[in-house]
C-alpha positions as CSV (number, residue, x, y, z in Angstrom):
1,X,0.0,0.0,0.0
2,X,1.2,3.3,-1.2
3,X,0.4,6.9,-1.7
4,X,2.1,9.2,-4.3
5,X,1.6,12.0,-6.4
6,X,1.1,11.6,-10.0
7,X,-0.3,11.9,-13.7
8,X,-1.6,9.9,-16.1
9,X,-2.2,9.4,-19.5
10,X,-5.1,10.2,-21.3
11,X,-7.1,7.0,-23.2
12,X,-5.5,7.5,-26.7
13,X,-1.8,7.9,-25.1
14,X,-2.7,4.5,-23.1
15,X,-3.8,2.3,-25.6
16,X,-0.3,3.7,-28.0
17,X,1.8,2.7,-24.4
18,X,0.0,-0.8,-24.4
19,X,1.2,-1.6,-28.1
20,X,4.7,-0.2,-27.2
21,X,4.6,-2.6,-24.1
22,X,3.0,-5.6,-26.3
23,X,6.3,-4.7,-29.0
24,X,8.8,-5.1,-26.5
25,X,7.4,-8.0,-24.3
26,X,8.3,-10.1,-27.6
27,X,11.8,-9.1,-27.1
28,X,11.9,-9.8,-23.6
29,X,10.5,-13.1,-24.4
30,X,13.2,-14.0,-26.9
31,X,15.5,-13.3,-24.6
32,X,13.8,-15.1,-21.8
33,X,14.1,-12.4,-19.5
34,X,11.0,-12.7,-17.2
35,X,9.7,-9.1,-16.7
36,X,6.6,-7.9,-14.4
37,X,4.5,-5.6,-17.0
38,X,2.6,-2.8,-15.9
39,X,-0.8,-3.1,-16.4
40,X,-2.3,-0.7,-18.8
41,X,-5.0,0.9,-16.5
42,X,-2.2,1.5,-14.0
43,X,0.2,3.8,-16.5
44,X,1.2,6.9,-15.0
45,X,4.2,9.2,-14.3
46,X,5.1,9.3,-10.6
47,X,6.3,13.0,-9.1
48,X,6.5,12.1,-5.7
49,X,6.1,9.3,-3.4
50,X,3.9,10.2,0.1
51,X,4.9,7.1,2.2
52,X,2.7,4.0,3.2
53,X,0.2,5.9,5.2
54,X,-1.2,9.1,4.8
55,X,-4.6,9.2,7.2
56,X,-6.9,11.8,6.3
57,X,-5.9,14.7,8.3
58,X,-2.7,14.4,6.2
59,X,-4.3,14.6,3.3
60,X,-6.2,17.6,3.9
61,X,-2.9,19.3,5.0
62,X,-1.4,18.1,1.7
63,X,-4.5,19.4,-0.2
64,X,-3.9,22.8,1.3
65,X,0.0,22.8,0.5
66,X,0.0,21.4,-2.5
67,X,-2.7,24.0,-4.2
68,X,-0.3,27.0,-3.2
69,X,1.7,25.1,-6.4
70,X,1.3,27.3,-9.6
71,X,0.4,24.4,-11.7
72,X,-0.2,25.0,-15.7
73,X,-1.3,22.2,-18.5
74,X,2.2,20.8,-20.1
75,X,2.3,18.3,-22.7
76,X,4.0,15.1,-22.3
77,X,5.9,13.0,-25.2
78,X,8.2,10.2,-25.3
79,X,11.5,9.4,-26.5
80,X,12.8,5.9,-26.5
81,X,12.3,2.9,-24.1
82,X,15.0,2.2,-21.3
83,X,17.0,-0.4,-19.1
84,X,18.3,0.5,-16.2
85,X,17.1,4.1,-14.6
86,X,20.2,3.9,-12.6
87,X,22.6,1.4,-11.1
88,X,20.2,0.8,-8.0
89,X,17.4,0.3,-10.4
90,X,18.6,-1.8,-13.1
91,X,15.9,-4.4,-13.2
92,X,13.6,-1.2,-14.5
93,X,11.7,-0.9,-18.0
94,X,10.7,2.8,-18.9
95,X,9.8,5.4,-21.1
96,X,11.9,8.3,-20.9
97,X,10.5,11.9,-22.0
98,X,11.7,14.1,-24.7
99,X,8.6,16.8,-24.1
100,X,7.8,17.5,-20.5
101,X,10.2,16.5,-18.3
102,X,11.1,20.3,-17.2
103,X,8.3,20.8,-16.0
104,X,8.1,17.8,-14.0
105,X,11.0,18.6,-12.4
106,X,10.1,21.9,-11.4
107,X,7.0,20.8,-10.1
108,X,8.8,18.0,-8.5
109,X,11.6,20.7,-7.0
110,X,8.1,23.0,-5.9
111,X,6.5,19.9,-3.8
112,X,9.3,18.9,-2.5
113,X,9.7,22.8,-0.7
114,X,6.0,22.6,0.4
115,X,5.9,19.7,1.8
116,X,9.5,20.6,3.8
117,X,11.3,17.7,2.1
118,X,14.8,17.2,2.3
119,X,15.0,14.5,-0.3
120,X,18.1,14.4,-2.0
121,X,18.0,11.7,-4.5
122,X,17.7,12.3,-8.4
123,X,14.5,12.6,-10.0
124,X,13.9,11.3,-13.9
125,X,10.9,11.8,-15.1
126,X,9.8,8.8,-16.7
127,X,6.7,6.6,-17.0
128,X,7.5,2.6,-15.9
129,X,6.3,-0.1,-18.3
130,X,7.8,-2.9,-16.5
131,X,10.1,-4.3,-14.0
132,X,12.6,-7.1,-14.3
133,X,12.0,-10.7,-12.6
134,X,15.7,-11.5,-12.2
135,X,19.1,-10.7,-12.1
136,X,20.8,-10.4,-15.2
137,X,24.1,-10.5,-15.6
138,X,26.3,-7.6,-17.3
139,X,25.9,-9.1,-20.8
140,X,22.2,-10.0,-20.6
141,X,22.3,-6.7,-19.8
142,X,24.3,-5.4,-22.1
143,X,22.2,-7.2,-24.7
144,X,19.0,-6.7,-24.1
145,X,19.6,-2.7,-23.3
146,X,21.0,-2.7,-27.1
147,X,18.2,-4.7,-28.7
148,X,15.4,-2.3,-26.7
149,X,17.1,0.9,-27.7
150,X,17.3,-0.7,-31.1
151,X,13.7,-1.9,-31.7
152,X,12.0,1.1,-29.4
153,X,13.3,3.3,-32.1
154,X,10.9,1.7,-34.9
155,X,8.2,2.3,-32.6
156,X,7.5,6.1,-32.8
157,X,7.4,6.9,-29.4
158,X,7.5,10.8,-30.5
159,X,3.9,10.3,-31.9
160,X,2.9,9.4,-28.5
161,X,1.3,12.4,-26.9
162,X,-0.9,13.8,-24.4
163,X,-1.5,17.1,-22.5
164,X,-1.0,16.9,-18.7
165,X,-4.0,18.7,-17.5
166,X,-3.9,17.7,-13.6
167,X,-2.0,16.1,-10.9
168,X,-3.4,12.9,-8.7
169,X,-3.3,11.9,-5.3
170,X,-2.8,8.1,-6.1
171,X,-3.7,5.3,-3.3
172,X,-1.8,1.8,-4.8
173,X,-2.6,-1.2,-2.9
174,X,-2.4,-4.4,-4.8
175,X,-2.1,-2.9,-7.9
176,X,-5.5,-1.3,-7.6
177,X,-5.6,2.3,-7.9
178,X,-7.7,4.8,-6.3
179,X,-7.5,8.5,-7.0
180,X,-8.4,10.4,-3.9
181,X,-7.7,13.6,-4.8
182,X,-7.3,15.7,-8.2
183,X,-5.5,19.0,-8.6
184,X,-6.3,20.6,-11.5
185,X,-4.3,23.1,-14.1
186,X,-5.2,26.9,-13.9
């Protein structure tokens, strides 16, 4: 169980992620790499994670923090597929940004300050499509980071597209999600 703040794609963007995700599972599959997929109604780009509890006089106190934000629609767009966000997170399967990730990072920076965070760790915006069921070693690796670069580059990703139009307060628990709050784009 988890709570975060988030975004997610619009229908049309979806469905384009679930054929990106069906493309690549093949490769993953040839490779015999077991990988966890996301499911499609769960897609999203995470901004910042709340903790495993957040009882509901927290989340009023968030509500009131996090609409002092300045927050503006922003479109979202994707580059290429990914392995490995970073060393601690190698078992990771992503979308990385080429529209969008800017903002999220200032928004991400602006949260951060309300809230009174002192979280030091690097944030990449990115929207996960799948993680990893095993430990590869540094030529599986190697591999299979090549041939995902290789292929995700036929896909188009570019022409997937959609226009962030408001941030979620996502509850996760057992892959369900619930969305208990939305804050919406002036």
């Amino acid at each position: 169980m988890s709570y975060f703040l988030g975004f997610v794609p619009d229908k049309e963007a979806n469905y384009q992620i679930k054929r990106v995700v069906a493309h690549i599972s093949t490769l993953f599959n040839d490779f015999d790499i077991p990988v966890r997929w996301v499911k499609p109604n769960t897609f999203h780009l995470t901004l910042f994670y709340l903790g495993d509890n957040l009882f509901f006089p927290k989340q009023i106190l968030l509500k009131k923090k996090i609409s002092k934000i300045p927050f503006k629609k922003f479109k979202v767009s994707f580059n290429t597929v990914k392995v490995g966000i970073s060393r601690t997170y190698q078992d990771l399967v992503y979308l990385d940004l080429s529209q969008g990730g800017e903002e999220l990072r200032e928004y991400y920076s602006q949260v951060r300050k309300v809230l009174g965070e002192k979280d030091s760790s690097l944030f990449v915006p990115h929207l996960t499509i799948g993680r990893i069921s095993k430990d590869l070693t540094k030529e599986e690796y190697r591999n299979v980071s090549s041939d995902v670069t290789r292929v995700s580059k036929k896909l188009k990703l570019n022409d997937i597209q959609f226009t962030i139009d408001g941030m979620y307060l996502i509850h996760s628990k057992d892959g369900v999600y619930t969305f208990k709050m939305k804050f919406d784009a002036s």
